[in-house]
Short mmCIF file of C-alpha atoms and ligand atoms in Angstrom, two decimals:
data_model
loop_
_atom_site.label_atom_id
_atom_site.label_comp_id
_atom_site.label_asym_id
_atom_site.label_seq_id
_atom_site.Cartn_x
_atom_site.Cartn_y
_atom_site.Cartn_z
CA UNK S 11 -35.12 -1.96 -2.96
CA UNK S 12 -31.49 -1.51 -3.89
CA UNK S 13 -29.88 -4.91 -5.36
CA UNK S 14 -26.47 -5.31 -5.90
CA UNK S 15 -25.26 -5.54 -9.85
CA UNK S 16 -25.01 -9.05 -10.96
CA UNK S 17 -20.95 -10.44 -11.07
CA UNK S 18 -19.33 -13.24 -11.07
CA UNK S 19 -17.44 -13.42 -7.77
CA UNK S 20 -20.95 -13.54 -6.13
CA UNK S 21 -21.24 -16.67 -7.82
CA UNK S 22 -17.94 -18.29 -6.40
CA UNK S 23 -18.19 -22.12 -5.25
CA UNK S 24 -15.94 -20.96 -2.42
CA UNK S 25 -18.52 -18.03 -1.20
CA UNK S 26 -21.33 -20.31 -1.69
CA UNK S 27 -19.86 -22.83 0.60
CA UNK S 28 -19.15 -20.24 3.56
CA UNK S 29 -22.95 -19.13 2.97
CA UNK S 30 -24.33 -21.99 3.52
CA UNK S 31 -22.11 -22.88 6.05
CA UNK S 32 -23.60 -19.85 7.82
CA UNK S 33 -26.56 -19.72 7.28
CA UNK S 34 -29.15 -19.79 10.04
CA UNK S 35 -32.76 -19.37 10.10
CA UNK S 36 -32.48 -15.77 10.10
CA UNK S 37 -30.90 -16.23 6.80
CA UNK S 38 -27.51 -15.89 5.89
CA UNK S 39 -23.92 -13.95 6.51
CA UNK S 40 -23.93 -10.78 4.62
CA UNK S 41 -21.37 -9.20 2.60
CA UNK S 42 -20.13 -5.43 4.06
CA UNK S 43 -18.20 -3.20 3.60
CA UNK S 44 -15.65 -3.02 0.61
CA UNK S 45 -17.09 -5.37 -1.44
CA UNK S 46 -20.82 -3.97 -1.43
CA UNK S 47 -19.69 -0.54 -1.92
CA UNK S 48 -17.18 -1.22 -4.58
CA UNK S 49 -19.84 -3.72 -6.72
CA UNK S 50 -22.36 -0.75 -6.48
CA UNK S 51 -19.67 1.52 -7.90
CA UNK S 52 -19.36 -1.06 -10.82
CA UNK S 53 -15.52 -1.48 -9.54
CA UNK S 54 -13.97 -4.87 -9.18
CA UNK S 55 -13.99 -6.60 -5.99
CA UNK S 56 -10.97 -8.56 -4.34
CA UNK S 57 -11.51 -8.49 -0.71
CA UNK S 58 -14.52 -9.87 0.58
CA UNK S 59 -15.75 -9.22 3.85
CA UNK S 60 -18.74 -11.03 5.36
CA UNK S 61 -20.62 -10.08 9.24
CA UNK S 62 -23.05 -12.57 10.57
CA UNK S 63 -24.75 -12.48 13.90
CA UNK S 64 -23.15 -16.15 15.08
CA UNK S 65 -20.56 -15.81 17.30
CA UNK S 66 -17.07 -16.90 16.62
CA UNK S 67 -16.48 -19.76 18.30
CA UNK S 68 -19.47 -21.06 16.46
CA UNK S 69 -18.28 -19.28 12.95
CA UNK S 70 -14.86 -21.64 13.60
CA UNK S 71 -16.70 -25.05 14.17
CA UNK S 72 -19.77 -24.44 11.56
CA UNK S 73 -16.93 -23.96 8.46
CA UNK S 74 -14.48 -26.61 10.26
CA UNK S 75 -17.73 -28.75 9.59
CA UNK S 76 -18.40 -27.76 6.06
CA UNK S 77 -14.50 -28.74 5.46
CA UNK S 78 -13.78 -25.05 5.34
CA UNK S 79 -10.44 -24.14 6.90
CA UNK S 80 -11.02 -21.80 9.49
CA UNK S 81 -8.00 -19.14 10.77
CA UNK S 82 -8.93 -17.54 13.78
CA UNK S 83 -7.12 -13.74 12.77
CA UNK S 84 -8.88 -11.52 14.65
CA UNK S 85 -10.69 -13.63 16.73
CA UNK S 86 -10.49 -11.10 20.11
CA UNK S 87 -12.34 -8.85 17.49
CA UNK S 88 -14.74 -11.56 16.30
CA UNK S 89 -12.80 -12.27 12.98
CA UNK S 90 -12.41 -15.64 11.73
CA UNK S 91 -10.66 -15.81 7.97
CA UNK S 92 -12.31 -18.37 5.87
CA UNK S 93 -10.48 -20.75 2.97
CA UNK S 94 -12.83 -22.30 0.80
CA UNK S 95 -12.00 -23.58 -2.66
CA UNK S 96 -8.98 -21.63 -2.86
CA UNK S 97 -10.96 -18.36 -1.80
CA UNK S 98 -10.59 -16.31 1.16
CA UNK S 99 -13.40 -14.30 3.40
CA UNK S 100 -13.04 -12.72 6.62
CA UNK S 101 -16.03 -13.33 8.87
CA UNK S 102 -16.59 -10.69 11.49
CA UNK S 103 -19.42 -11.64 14.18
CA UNK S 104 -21.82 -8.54 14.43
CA UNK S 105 -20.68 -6.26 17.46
CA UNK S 106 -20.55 -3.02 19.01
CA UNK S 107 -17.84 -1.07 20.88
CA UNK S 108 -17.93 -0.82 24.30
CA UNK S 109 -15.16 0.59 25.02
CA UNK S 110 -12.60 2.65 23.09
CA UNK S 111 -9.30 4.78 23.98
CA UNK S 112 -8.80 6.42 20.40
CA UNK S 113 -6.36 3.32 20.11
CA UNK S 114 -8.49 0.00 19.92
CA UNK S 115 -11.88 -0.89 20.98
CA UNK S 116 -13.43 -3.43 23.58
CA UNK S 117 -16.26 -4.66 21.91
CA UNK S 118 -19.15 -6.89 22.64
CA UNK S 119 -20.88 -9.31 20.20
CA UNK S 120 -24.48 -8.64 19.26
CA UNK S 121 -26.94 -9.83 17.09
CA UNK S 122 -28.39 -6.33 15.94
CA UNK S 123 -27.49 -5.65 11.97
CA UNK S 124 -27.77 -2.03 12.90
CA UNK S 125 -25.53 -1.68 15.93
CA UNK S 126 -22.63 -3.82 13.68
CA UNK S 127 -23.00 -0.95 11.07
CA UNK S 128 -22.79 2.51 13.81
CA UNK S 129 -19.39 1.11 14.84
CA UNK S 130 -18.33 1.56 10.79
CA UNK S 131 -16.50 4.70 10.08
CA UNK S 132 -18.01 5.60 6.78
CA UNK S 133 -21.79 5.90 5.94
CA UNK S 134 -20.57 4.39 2.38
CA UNK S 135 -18.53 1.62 4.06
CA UNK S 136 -21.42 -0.06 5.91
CA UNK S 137 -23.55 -0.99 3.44
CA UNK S 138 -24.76 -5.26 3.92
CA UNK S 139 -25.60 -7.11 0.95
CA UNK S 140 -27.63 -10.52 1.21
CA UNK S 141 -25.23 -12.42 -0.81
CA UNK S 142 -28.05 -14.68 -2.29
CA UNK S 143 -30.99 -12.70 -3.00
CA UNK S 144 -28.38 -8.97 -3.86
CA UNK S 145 -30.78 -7.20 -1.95
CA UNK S 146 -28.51 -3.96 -0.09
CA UNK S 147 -29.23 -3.11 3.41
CA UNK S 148 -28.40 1.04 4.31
CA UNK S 149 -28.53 2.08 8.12
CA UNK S 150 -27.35 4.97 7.47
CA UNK S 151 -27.89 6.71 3.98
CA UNK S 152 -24.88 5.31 2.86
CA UNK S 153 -26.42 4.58 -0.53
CA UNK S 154 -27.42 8.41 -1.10
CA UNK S 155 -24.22 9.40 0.03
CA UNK S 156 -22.35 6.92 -2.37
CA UNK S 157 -24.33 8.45 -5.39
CA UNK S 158 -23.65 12.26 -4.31
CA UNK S 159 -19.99 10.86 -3.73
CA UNK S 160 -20.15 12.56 -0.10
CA UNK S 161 -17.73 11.08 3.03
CA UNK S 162 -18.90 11.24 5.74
CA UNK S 163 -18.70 9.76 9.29
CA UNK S 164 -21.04 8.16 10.37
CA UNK S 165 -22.07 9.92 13.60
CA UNK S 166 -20.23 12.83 14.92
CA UNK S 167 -16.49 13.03 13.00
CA UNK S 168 -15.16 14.52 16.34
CA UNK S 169 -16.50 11.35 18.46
CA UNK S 170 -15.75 9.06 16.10
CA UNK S 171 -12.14 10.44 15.43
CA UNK S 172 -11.83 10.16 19.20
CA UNK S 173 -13.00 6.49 19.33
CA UNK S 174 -10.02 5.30 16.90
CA UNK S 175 -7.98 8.05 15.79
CA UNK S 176 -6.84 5.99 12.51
CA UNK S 177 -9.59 7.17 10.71
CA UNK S 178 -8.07 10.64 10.01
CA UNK S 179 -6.22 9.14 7.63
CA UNK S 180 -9.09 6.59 6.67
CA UNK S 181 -10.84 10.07 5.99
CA UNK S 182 -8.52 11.14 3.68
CA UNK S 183 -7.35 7.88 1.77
CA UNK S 184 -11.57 7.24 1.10
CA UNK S 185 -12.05 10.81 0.01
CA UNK S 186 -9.06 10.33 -2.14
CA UNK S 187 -10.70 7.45 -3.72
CA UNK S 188 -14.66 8.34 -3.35
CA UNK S 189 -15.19 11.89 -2.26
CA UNK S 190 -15.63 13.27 -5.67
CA UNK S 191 -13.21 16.64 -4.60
CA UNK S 192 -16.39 17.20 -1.91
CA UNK S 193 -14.63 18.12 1.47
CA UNK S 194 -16.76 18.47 4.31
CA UNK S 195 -15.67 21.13 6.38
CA UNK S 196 -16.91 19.33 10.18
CA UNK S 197 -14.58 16.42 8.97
CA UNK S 198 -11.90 18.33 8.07
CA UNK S 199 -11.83 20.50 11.30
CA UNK S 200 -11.84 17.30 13.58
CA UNK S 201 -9.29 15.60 11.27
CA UNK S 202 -6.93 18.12 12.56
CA UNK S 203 -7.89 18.43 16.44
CA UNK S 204 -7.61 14.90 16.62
CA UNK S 205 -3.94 14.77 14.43
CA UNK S 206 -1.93 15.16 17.81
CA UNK S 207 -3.34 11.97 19.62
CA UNK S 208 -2.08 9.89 16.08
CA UNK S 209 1.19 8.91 17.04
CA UNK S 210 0.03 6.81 20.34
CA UNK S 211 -1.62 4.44 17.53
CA UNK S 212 0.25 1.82 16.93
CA UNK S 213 3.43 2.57 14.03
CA UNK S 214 2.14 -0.16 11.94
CA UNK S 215 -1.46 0.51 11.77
CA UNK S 216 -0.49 4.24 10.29
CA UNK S 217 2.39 2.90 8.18
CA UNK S 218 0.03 0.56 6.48
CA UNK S 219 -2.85 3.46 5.84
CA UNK S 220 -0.53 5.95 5.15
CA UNK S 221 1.16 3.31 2.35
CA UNK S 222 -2.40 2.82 0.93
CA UNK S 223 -2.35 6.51 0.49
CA UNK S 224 0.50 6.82 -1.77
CA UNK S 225 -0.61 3.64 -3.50
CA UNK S 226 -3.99 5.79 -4.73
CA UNK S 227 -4.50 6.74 -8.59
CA UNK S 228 -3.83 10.41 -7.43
CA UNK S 229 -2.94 10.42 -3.87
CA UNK S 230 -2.02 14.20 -4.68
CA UNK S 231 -5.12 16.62 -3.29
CA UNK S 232 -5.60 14.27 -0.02
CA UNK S 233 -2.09 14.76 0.52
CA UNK S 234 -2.05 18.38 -0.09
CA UNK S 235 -5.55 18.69 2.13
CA UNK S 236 -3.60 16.22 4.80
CA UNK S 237 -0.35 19.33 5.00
CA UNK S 238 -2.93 22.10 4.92
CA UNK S 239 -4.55 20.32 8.21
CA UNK S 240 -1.50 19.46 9.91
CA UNK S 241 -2.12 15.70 9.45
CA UNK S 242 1.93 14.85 8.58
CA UNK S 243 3.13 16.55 11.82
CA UNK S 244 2.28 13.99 14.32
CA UNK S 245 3.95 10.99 12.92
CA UNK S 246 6.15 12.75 10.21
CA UNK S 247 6.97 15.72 11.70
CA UNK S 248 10.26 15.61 8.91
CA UNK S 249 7.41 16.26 5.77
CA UNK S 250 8.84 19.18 3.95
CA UNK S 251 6.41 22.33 2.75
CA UNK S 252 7.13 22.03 -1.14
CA UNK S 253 5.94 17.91 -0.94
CA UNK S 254 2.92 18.12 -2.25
CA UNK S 255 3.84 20.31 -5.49
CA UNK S 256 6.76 17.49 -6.04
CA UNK S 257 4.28 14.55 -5.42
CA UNK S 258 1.81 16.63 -8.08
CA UNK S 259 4.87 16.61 -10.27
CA UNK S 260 5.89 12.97 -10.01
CA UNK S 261 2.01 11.96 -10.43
CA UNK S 262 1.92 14.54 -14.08
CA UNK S 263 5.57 12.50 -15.03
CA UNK S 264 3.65 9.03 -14.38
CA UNK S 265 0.04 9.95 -15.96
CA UNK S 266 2.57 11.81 -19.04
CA UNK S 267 4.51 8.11 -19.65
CA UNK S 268 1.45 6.05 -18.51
CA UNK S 269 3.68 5.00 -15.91
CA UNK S 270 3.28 4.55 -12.22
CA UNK S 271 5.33 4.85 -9.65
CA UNK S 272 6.06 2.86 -6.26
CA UNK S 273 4.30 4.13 -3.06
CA UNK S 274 7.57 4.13 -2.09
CA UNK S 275 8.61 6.86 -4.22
CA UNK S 276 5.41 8.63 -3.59
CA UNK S 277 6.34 9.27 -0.19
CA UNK S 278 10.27 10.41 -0.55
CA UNK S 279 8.46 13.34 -2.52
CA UNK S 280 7.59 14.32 1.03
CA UNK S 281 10.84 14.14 2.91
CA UNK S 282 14.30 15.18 2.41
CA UNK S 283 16.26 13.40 0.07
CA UNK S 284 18.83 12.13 2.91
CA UNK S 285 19.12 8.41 3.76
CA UNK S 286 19.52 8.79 7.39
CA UNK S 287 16.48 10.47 7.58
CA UNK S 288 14.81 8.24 5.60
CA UNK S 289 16.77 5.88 7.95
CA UNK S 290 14.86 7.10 10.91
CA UNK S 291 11.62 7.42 9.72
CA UNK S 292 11.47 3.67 8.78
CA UNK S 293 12.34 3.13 12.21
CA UNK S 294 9.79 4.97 13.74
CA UNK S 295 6.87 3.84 11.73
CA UNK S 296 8.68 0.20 11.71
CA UNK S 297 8.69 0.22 7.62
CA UNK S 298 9.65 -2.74 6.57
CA UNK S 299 13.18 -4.01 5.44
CA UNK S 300 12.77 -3.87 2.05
CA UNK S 301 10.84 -0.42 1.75
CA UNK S 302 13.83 0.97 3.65
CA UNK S 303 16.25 -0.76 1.47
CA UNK S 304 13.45 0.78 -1.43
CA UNK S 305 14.43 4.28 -0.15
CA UNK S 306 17.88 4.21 -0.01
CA UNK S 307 18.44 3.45 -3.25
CA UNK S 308 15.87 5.59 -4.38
CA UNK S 309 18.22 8.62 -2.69
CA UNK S 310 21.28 7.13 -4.19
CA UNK S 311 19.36 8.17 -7.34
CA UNK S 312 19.51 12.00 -6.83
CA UNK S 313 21.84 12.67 -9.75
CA UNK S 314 20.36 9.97 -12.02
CA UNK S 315 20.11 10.93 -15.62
CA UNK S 316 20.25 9.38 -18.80
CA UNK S 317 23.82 8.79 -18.78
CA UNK S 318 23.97 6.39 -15.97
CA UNK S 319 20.41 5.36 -15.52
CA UNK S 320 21.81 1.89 -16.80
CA UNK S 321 24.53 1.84 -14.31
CA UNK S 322 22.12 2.45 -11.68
CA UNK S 323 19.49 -0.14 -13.10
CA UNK S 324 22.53 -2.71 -12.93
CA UNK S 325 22.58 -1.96 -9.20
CA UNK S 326 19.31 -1.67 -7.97
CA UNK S 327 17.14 -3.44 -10.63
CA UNK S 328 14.81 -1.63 -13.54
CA UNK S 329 11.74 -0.45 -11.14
CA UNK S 330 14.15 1.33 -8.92
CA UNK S 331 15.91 2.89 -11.75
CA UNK S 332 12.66 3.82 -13.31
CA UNK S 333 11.14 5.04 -10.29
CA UNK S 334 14.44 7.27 -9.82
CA UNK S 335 13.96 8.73 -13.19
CA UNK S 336 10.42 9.93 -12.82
CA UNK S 337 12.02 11.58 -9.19
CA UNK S 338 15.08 13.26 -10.07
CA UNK S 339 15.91 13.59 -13.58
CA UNK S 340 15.23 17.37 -15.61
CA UNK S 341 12.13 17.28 -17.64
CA UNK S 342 14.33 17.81 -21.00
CA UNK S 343 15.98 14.28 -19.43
CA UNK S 344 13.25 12.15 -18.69
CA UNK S 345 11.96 10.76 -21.83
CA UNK S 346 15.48 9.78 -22.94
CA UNK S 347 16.29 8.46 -19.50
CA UNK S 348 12.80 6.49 -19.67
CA UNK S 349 13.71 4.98 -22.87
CA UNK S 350 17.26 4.02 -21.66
CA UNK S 351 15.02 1.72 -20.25
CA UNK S 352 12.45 0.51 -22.99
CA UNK S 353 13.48 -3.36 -23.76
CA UNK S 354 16.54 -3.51 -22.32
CA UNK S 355 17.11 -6.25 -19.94
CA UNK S 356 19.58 -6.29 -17.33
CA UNK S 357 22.43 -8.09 -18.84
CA UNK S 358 24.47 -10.81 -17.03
CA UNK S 359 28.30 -10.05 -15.95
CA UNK S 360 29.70 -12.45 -18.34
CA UNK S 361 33.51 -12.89 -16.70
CA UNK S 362 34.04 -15.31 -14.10
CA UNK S 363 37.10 -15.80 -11.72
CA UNK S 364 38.38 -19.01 -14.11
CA UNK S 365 38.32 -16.81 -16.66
CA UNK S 366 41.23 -14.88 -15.53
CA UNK S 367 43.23 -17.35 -13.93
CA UNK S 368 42.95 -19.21 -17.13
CA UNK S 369 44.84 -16.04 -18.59
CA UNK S 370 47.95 -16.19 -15.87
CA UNK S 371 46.92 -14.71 -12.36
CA UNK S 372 46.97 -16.77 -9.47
CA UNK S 373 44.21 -17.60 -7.32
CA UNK S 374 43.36 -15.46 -4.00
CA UNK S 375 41.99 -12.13 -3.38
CA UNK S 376 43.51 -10.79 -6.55
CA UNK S 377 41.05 -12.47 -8.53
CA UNK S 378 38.13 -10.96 -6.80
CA UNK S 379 39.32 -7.37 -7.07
CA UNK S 380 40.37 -7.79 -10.16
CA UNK S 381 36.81 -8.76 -11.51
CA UNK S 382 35.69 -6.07 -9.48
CA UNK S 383 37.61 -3.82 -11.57
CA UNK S 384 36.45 -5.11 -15.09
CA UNK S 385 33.07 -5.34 -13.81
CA UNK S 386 33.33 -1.65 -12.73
CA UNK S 387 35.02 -0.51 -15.87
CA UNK S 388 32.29 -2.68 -17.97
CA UNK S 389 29.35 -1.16 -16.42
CA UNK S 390 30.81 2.52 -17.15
CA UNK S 391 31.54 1.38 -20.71
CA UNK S 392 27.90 0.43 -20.85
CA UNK S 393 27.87 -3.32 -20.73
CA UNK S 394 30.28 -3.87 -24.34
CA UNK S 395 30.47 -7.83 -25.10
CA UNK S 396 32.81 -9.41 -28.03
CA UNK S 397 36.11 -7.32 -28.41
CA UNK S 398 35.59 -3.79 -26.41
CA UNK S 399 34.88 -6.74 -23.29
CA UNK S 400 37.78 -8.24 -24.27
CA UNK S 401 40.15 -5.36 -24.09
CA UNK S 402 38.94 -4.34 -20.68
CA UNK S 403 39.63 -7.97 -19.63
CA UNK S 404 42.53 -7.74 -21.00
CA UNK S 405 43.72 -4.16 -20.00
CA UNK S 406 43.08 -5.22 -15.85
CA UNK S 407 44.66 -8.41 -16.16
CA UNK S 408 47.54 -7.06 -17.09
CA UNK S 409 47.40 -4.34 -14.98
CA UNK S 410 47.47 -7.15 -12.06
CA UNK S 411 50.04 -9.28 -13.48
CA UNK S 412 52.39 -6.10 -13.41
CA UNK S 413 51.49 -5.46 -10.19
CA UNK S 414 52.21 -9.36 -8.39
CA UNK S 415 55.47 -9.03 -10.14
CA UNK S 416 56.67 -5.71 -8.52
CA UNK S 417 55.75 -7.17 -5.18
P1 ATP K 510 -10.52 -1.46 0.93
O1 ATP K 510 -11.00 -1.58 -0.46
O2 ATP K 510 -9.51 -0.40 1.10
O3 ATP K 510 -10.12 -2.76 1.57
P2 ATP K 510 -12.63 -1.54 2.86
O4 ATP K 510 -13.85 -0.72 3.02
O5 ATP K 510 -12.80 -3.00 2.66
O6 ATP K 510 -11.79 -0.89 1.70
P3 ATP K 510 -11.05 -2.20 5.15
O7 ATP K 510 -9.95 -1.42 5.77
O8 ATP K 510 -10.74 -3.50 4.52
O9 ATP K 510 -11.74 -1.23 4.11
O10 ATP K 510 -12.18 -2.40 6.27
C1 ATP K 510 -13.36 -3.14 6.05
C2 ATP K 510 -14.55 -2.45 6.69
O11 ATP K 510 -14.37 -2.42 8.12
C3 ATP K 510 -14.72 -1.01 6.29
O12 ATP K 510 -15.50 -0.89 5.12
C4 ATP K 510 -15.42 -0.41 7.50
O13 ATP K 510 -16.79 -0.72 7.49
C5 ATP K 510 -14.80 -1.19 8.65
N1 ATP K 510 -13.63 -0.52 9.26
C6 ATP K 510 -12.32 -0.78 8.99
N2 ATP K 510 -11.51 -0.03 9.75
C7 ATP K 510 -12.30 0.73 10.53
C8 ATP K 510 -12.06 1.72 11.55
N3 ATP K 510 -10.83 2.08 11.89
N4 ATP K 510 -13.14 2.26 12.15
C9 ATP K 510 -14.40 1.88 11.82
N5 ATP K 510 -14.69 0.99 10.88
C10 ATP K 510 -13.66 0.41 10.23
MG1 MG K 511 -11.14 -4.44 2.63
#
């Protein structure tokens, strides 16, 4: 009998409390998926997921009656998200799919362990623990194929694919993580058949997998494997041929500084450095405001080196400028960009509008252009204070004083 390795998050007050909560005399909720495999691995666990046969309605009014605060997330699916002493835990009822369109699934609620775990995708993500007793529940040799580090569907890929065609890229984010540089040739092959049906799945569902991609260790080989297969055309058909060598690059730059870079810029190595491209592509997979925003300043970073790399931190803030670096600057560059960077905080314009009236010009759009202007011309002189500030100051004021006289 497999147990899982002892922790300390299976001893949480706030997982006790939803267990007993749940508990029936079949015994209690078990812990899937995510959590089980990653505590076998000896990895730490954040997310826990827990499936009990009770169905949700009943999930909702059992934890309501422990004092648990109940959120009914899912709840068409059978999900209920659990608070409990701070903690969270989504509670999926046991069920099986009844119907599917490669989109979403009808399902029905059941009370067989077995069933719950052949609607999984991986035979390594449905794996049940008993969350008192440890001992690991396997329907389907997911415990072997954890050790041998194989991914595989469980089922046919093809069918499954079919059933919910986000699980190409499920494929290739868990044999990024787990698959041990095994590829399974049957997965692969279905992985691409199925590519073309991707883009009637909904934007956000493939944004958010395809973001958990880049935000891998090495997202590198499953990215190279996803080109190879024709995985980027359906819902990026803009990809460009030479992104995976630049991604392998930007991942060597990160590993070389012990740096690592946003997901963000992870995925510009694939596209065209052009902001209205980027521009559309955030449309179409309904990116979110700020990872647009993310990318175009990212572009705006093209010529970055470590002349300006301050400039550009000034403007869009030390991650960006970092990030930028490890994109676009020369390899004889980077480490002298990088440590452009090194404790140095973003320093404070120090000259306000008073300031400057207090030396003679009048109030009114003047003063605003003017300390555009010294702000400008401090920022290119590399952010001087004391007497090299003060002759800047000095040197637009006057400028503008000359300048309300001729008019
Ligand atoms: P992670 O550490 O990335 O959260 P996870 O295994 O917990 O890994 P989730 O996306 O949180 O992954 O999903 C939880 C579980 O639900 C999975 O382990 C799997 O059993 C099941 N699952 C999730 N999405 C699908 C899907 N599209 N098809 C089939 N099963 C799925
Ligand atoms: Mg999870």
């Amino acid at each position: 009998m497999t147990q899982l390795p002892a922790a300390d998050w299976l001893h949480s007050p706030g997982l006790a409390r939803v267990v007993t909560a749940l508990k029936t005399a079949q015994g209690p909720p078990r812990l899937v998926g995510g959590a089980v495999r990653d505590s076998l691995l000896g990895l730490s666990v954040t997310d826990i997921d827990l499936a009990t046969p009770i169905l949700p309605d009943q999930v909702i009014s059992r934890l309501e009656a422990a004092q648990i605060k109940a959120v009914p997330t899912g709840i068409d699916h059978g999900t209920v998200t659990a608070v409990a002493s701070g903690e969270t835990f989504e509670i999926t009822t046991l069920r099986r799919d009844v119907s599917t369109d490669g989109r979403r699934a009808t399902v029905a609620f059941s009370e067989d362990w077995r069933e719950d775990a052949a609607r999984r995708d991986f035979t390594l993500n449905a794996l049940y623990a008993d969350p008192v007793t440890g001992e690991v529940f396997d329907y389907f040799g997911g415990l072997n194929d954890l050790k041998t580090r194989h991914l595989r569907f469980i089922g046919n890929a093809a069918d499954r694919i079919d059933e919910d065609h986000l699980r190409i890229l499920r494929y290739f984010r868990f044999l990024a993580r787990f698959g041990g540089g095994k590829v399974n040739s049957e997965a692969l092959v279905a992985c691409a058949d199925g590519a073309p049906k991707m883009m009637a799945l909904s934007r956000e569902r493939i944004a958010s997998e395809l973001m958990k991609i880049m935000d891998l260790t090495d997202p590198g080989q499953a990215v190279r494997l996803m080109a190879e297969n024709g995985i980027f055309q359906a819902f990026l058909p803009e990809f460009i041929g030479q992104g995976p060598q630049i991604l392998k690059r930007l991942i060597e730059r990160e590993q070389r500084h012990s740096l690592r870079a946003s997901s963000t810029s992870r995925l510009l190595c694939l596209l065209p450095a052009d902001v209205q491209i980027a521009d559309k592509i955030a449309m179409r997979l309904k990116l979110s405001n700020r990872m647009r925003k993310d990318m175009a300043a990212l572009i705006g970073g093209r010529s970055i080196c470590a002349d300006n790399i301050r400039a550009f931190a000034f403007h869009n803030g030390l991650e960006s400028a970092r990030d930028a670096a490890l994109l676009f600057t020369g390899d004889s560059d980077l480490p002298a960009a990088l440590s452009q960077l090194a404790d140095w905080k973003i320093p404070e314009f120090p000259v306000k509008g008073g300031d400057i009236i207090a030396k003679g010009l009048t109030a009114g759009p003047v003063v605003a252009q003017t300390i555009k202007e010294i702000r400008d011309s401090w920022i290119a002189h590399g952010f001087p204070a004391g007497a090299t500030l003060g002759a800047i100051v000095d040197q637009y004021v006057a400028a503008a004083l000359l300048a309300s006289k001729k008019e």
